[in-house]
mmCIF file of C-alpha atoms in Angstrom:
data_model
loop_
_atom_site.group_PDB
_atom_site.id
_atom_site.type_symbol
_atom_site.label_atom_id
_atom_site.label_comp_id
_atom_site.label_asym_id
_atom_site.label_seq_id
_atom_site.Cartn_x
_atom_site.Cartn_y
_atom_site.Cartn_z
ATOM 1 C CA MET A 1 -15.196 1.327 -10.599
ATOM 2 C CA ALA A 2 -16.097 -1.392 -13.179
ATOM 3 C CA ILE A 3 -17.788 -3.554 -10.323
ATOM 4 C CA ASP A 4 -18.972 -7.013 -11.901
ATOM 5 C CA GLY A 5 -22.068 -7.436 -9.582
ATOM 6 C CA THR A 6 -21.654 -10.956 -10.604
ATOM 7 C CA LEU A 7 -18.960 -11.821 -9.079
ATOM 8 C CA THR A 8 -18.562 -12.525 -5.086
ATOM 9 C CA PHE A 9 -16.288 -10.298 -3.708
ATOM 10 C CA LYS A 10 -12.735 -12.264 -1.930
ATOM 11 C CA SER A 11 -11.625 -10.603 1.713
ATOM 12 C CA ILE A 12 -7.858 -10.412 1.497
ATOM 13 C CA ASN A 13 -5.644 -9.517 5.306
ATOM 14 C CA ILE A 14 -3.714 -6.381 5.279
ATOM 15 C CA ALA A 15 -1.241 -5.174 7.190
ATOM 16 C CA VAL A 16 -0.993 -1.123 8.122
ATOM 17 C CA LEU A 17 2.262 0.266 8.391
ATOM 18 C CA THR A 18 3.045 3.877 9.629
ATOM 19 C CA VAL A 19 6.279 5.472 9.013
ATOM 20 C CA SER A 20 7.080 8.049 10.899
ATOM 21 C CA ASP A 21 9.459 9.710 14.085
ATOM 22 C CA THR A 22 7.076 10.803 15.934
ATOM 23 C CA ARG A 23 3.445 9.297 15.777
ATOM 24 C CA THR A 24 2.070 7.552 18.267
ATOM 25 C CA PRO A 25 -1.148 5.445 18.060
ATOM 26 C CA ASP A 26 -3.077 7.978 19.233
ATOM 27 C CA THR A 27 -2.329 10.628 16.800
ATOM 28 C CA ASP A 28 -2.049 8.239 13.615
ATOM 29 C CA THR A 29 -4.574 9.969 11.593
ATOM 30 C CA SER A 30 -2.953 8.213 8.113
ATOM 31 C CA GLY A 31 -2.887 4.853 9.454
ATOM 32 C CA ASP A 32 -6.458 5.260 11.069
ATOM 33 C CA ILE A 33 -7.952 6.850 7.610
ATOM 34 C CA LEU A 34 -6.297 3.619 5.975
ATOM 35 C CA ALA A 35 -7.491 0.872 8.942
ATOM 36 C CA GLN A 36 -10.976 2.081 8.740
ATOM 37 C CA ARG A 37 -11.128 2.010 4.816
ATOM 38 C CA VAL A 38 -9.425 -1.496 4.778
ATOM 39 C CA THR A 39 -12.019 -2.733 6.751
ATOM 40 C CA GLY A 40 -14.961 -0.229 5.559
ATOM 41 C CA ALA A 41 -14.483 -1.973 1.845
ATOM 42 C CA GLY A 42 -15.112 -5.617 3.506
ATOM 43 C CA HIS A 43 -11.260 -6.770 4.201
ATOM 44 C CA ASN A 44 -9.735 -7.979 7.154
ATOM 45 C CA LEU A 45 -7.236 -5.851 9.099
ATOM 46 C CA ALA A 46 -4.654 -8.671 9.493
ATOM 47 C CA ALA A 47 -1.400 -6.377 11.973
ATOM 48 C CA ARG A 48 -0.649 -2.378 12.490
ATOM 49 C CA ALA A 49 2.519 -0.824 13.398
ATOM 50 C CA ILE A 50 4.361 1.712 13.662
ATOM 51 C CA VAL A 51 8.555 2.208 12.651
ATOM 52 C CA LYS A 52 10.463 5.016 13.034
ATOM 53 C CA ASP A 53 12.089 6.127 9.970
ATOM 54 C CA ASP A 54 14.821 3.691 9.839
ATOM 55 C CA ALA A 55 15.149 1.437 6.407
ATOM 56 C CA ALA A 56 16.682 -1.605 8.709
ATOM 57 C CA ALA A 57 13.972 -2.178 10.698
ATOM 58 C CA LEU A 58 11.473 -1.319 7.857
ATOM 59 C CA ALA A 59 12.592 -3.721 5.647
ATOM 60 C CA ALA A 60 12.826 -6.277 9.192
ATOM 61 C CA GLN A 61 8.917 -4.799 9.237
ATOM 62 C CA PHE A 62 7.865 -6.006 5.877
ATOM 63 C CA GLU A 63 10.042 -9.110 5.768
ATOM 64 C CA ALA A 64 8.091 -10.523 8.611
ATOM 65 C CA TRP A 65 4.795 -9.401 6.755
ATOM 66 C CA ILE A 66 5.947 -11.000 3.997
ATOM 67 C CA ASP A 67 6.962 -14.098 5.702
ATOM 68 C CA ASP A 68 3.358 -14.363 6.962
ATOM 69 C CA PRO A 69 1.009 -16.244 5.228
ATOM 70 C CA ALA A 70 -2.060 -14.539 6.313
ATOM 71 C CA ILE A 71 -0.860 -11.297 5.434
ATOM 72 C CA ASP A 72 -1.540 -10.560 1.288
ATOM 73 C CA ALA A 73 -0.475 -7.151 1.153
ATOM 74 C CA VAL A 74 0.808 -3.821 3.418
ATOM 75 C CA ILE A 75 0.098 -0.569 3.068
ATOM 76 C CA SER A 76 2.614 1.655 4.310
ATOM 77 C CA THR A 77 2.637 5.569 5.224
ATOM 78 C CA GLY A 78 5.214 7.586 5.694
ATOM 79 C CA GLY A 79 8.629 8.429 4.472
ATOM 80 C CA THR A 80 8.156 8.379 0.870
ATOM 81 C CA GLY A 81 9.149 12.625 0.692
ATOM 82 C CA LEU A 82 12.878 13.600 -0.603
ATOM 83 C CA THR A 83 14.281 14.333 3.236
ATOM 84 C CA GLY A 84 16.980 12.088 4.180
ATOM 85 C CA ARG A 85 14.575 10.782 7.301
ATOM 86 C CA ASP A 86 12.275 9.754 4.208
ATOM 87 C CA VAL A 87 13.787 6.186 3.166
ATOM 88 C CA THR A 88 10.448 4.183 3.024
ATOM 89 C CA PRO A 89 11.761 3.425 -0.824
ATOM 90 C CA GLU A 90 15.227 2.542 0.082
ATOM 91 C CA ALA A 91 13.928 -0.172 2.770
ATOM 92 C CA LEU A 92 11.648 -1.592 0.209
ATOM 93 C CA ALA A 93 14.475 -1.657 -2.104
ATOM 94 C CA MET A 94 16.659 -4.026 0.497
ATOM 95 C CA ILE A 95 13.544 -6.795 -0.133
ATOM 96 C CA ALA A 96 15.299 -10.262 -1.760
ATOM 97 C CA ASP A 97 12.774 -10.894 -4.673
ATOM 98 C CA ALA A 98 10.852 -7.222 -4.416
ATOM 99 C CA ARG A 99 9.277 -6.513 -7.791
ATOM 100 C CA ASP A 100 8.329 -2.678 -9.155
ATOM 101 C CA ILE A 101 4.750 -1.838 -9.494
ATOM 102 C CA PRO A 102 5.924 1.198 -11.181
ATOM 103 C CA GLY A 103 2.843 1.758 -12.827
ATOM 104 C CA PHE A 104 1.320 2.487 -8.875
ATOM 105 C CA GLY A 105 3.526 5.467 -7.961
ATOM 106 C CA GLU A 106 2.753 6.649 -11.815
ATOM 107 C CA LEU A 107 -0.722 6.974 -11.212
ATOM 108 C CA PHE A 108 -0.083 8.041 -7.559
ATOM 109 C CA ARG A 109 1.612 11.345 -8.757
ATOM 110 C CA TRP A 110 -1.348 12.002 -11.508
ATOM 111 C CA LEU A 111 -4.334 11.329 -8.800
ATOM 112 C CA SER A 112 -2.245 13.661 -6.861
ATOM 113 C CA PHE A 113 -0.984 16.017 -8.880
ATOM 114 C CA LYS A 114 -5.216 17.159 -9.043
ATOM 115 C CA SER A 115 -4.992 18.141 -5.109
ATOM 116 C CA ILE A 116 -1.607 19.590 -4.735
ATOM 117 C CA GLY A 117 -0.397 20.466 -8.206
ATOM 118 C CA THR A 118 2.918 20.244 -8.920
ATOM 119 C CA SER A 119 3.987 19.759 -5.006
ATOM 120 C CA THR A 120 2.999 16.069 -6.223
ATOM 121 C CA VAL A 121 6.964 15.831 -7.963
ATOM 122 C CA GLN A 122 8.223 15.041 -4.377
ATOM 123 C CA SER A 123 6.544 12.196 -3.474
ATOM 124 C CA ARG A 124 8.340 8.999 -4.074
ATOM 125 C CA ALA A 125 4.978 6.517 -3.980
ATOM 126 C CA CYS A 126 5.943 3.168 -5.014
ATOM 127 C CA ALA A 127 4.826 -0.558 -4.779
ATOM 128 C CA VAL A 128 6.405 -3.774 -4.843
ATOM 129 C CA VAL A 129 4.865 -7.350 -5.114
ATOM 130 C CA ALA A 130 7.579 -9.403 -2.858
ATOM 131 C CA ARG A 131 7.219 -13.219 -2.453
ATOM 132 C CA GLY A 132 3.430 -13.353 -3.272
ATOM 133 C CA THR A 133 2.801 -10.321 -1.145
ATOM 134 C CA TYR A 134 2.170 -6.988 -2.339
ATOM 135 C CA ILE A 135 3.524 -3.714 -0.919
ATOM 136 C CA PHE A 136 1.626 -0.106 -1.731
ATOM 137 C CA ALA A 137 4.005 2.698 0.384
ATOM 138 C CA LEU A 138 2.128 6.190 0.170
ATOM 139 C CA PRO A 139 2.864 9.303 1.569
ATOM 140 C CA GLY A 140 2.206 10.350 5.200
ATOM 141 C CA SER A 141 -0.434 12.728 5.065
ATOM 142 C CA ASN A 142 -4.537 12.258 5.289
ATOM 143 C CA GLY A 143 -4.661 13.353 1.855
ATOM 144 C CA ALA A 144 -2.259 10.985 -0.074
ATOM 145 C CA VAL A 145 -4.035 8.318 2.162
ATOM 146 C CA LYS A 146 -7.032 9.117 0.410
ATOM 147 C CA ASP A 147 -5.775 9.768 -2.749
ATOM 148 C CA GLY A 148 -4.039 6.411 -2.848
ATOM 149 C CA TRP A 149 -6.637 4.303 -1.197
ATOM 150 C CA ASP A 150 -9.368 6.092 -2.656
ATOM 151 C CA GLY A 151 -8.411 6.336 -6.801
ATOM 152 C CA ILE A 152 -6.352 3.063 -6.558
ATOM 153 C CA LEU A 153 -6.100 0.403 -4.091
ATOM 154 C CA ALA A 154 -9.651 0.541 -3.526
ATOM 155 C CA GLU A 155 -10.789 -0.485 -7.233
ATOM 156 C CA GLN A 156 -7.467 -3.021 -7.341
ATOM 157 C CA LEU A 157 -8.161 -4.672 -4.218
ATOM 158 C CA ASP A 158 -11.923 -5.721 -5.061
ATOM 159 C CA SER A 159 -11.599 -8.861 -6.852
ATOM 160 C CA ARG A 160 -14.575 -8.396 -8.742
ATOM 161 C CA ASN A 161 -13.046 -4.788 -10.826
ATOM 162 C CA ARG A 162 -12.772 -5.639 -14.332
ATOM 163 C CA PRO A 163 -10.862 -6.211 -16.587
ATOM 164 C CA CYS A 164 -8.366 -7.195 -14.242
ATOM 165 C CA ASN A 165 -7.220 -6.964 -9.934
ATOM 166 C CA PHE A 166 -4.278 -6.859 -8.135
ATOM 167 C CA VAL A 167 -6.716 -9.834 -5.881
ATOM 168 C CA ASP A 168 -7.077 -12.023 -9.155
ATOM 169 C CA LEU A 169 -3.102 -11.907 -9.511
ATOM 170 C CA MET A 170 -1.854 -13.312 -5.873
ATOM 171 C CA PRO A 171 -2.619 -16.616 -7.247
ATOM 172 C CA ARG A 172 0.087 -16.574 -9.686
ATOM 173 C CA LEU A 173 2.589 -14.120 -7.972
ATOM 174 C CA ARG A 174 5.085 -17.166 -6.852
ATOM 175 C CA GLU A 175 5.061 -18.640 -10.150
ATOM 176 C CA ALA A 176 9.340 -19.367 -11.291
#
């Protein structure tokens, strides 16, 4: 990380969404990992939920958090695979005014390749920005969550990271 120690850290409000037909609050290990990393980095865990693999329900949850001024970013875990029930990218496509951040998925798969080899091609990890809110969609495994946070989000959600970061862009995300 290229942290500029002369700058002050800016905490942001992050919601964590687990996408699963089977996980419960007691068995949501990937959501727990994300929540711990969010707060451990100094950010605020603004909300947390588990939503079943249903594109309309997921889009509704994303929309609700996008419209909540107390949430700056959403990180989801799960629903990014290739099966018929994996619909997180489709839910993101349903969000009005969502703009892709293609480099996120590309970098995630590059990092993931180091951990799981060519199996990373089965991941549809992706990210968008919609109406001023970032949404990052990670696979549901604990390893994928760690790769996504430790390898990308920890740095890009740190306002002191140089030469640039997602936090510095937040005031300008709603520009026309």
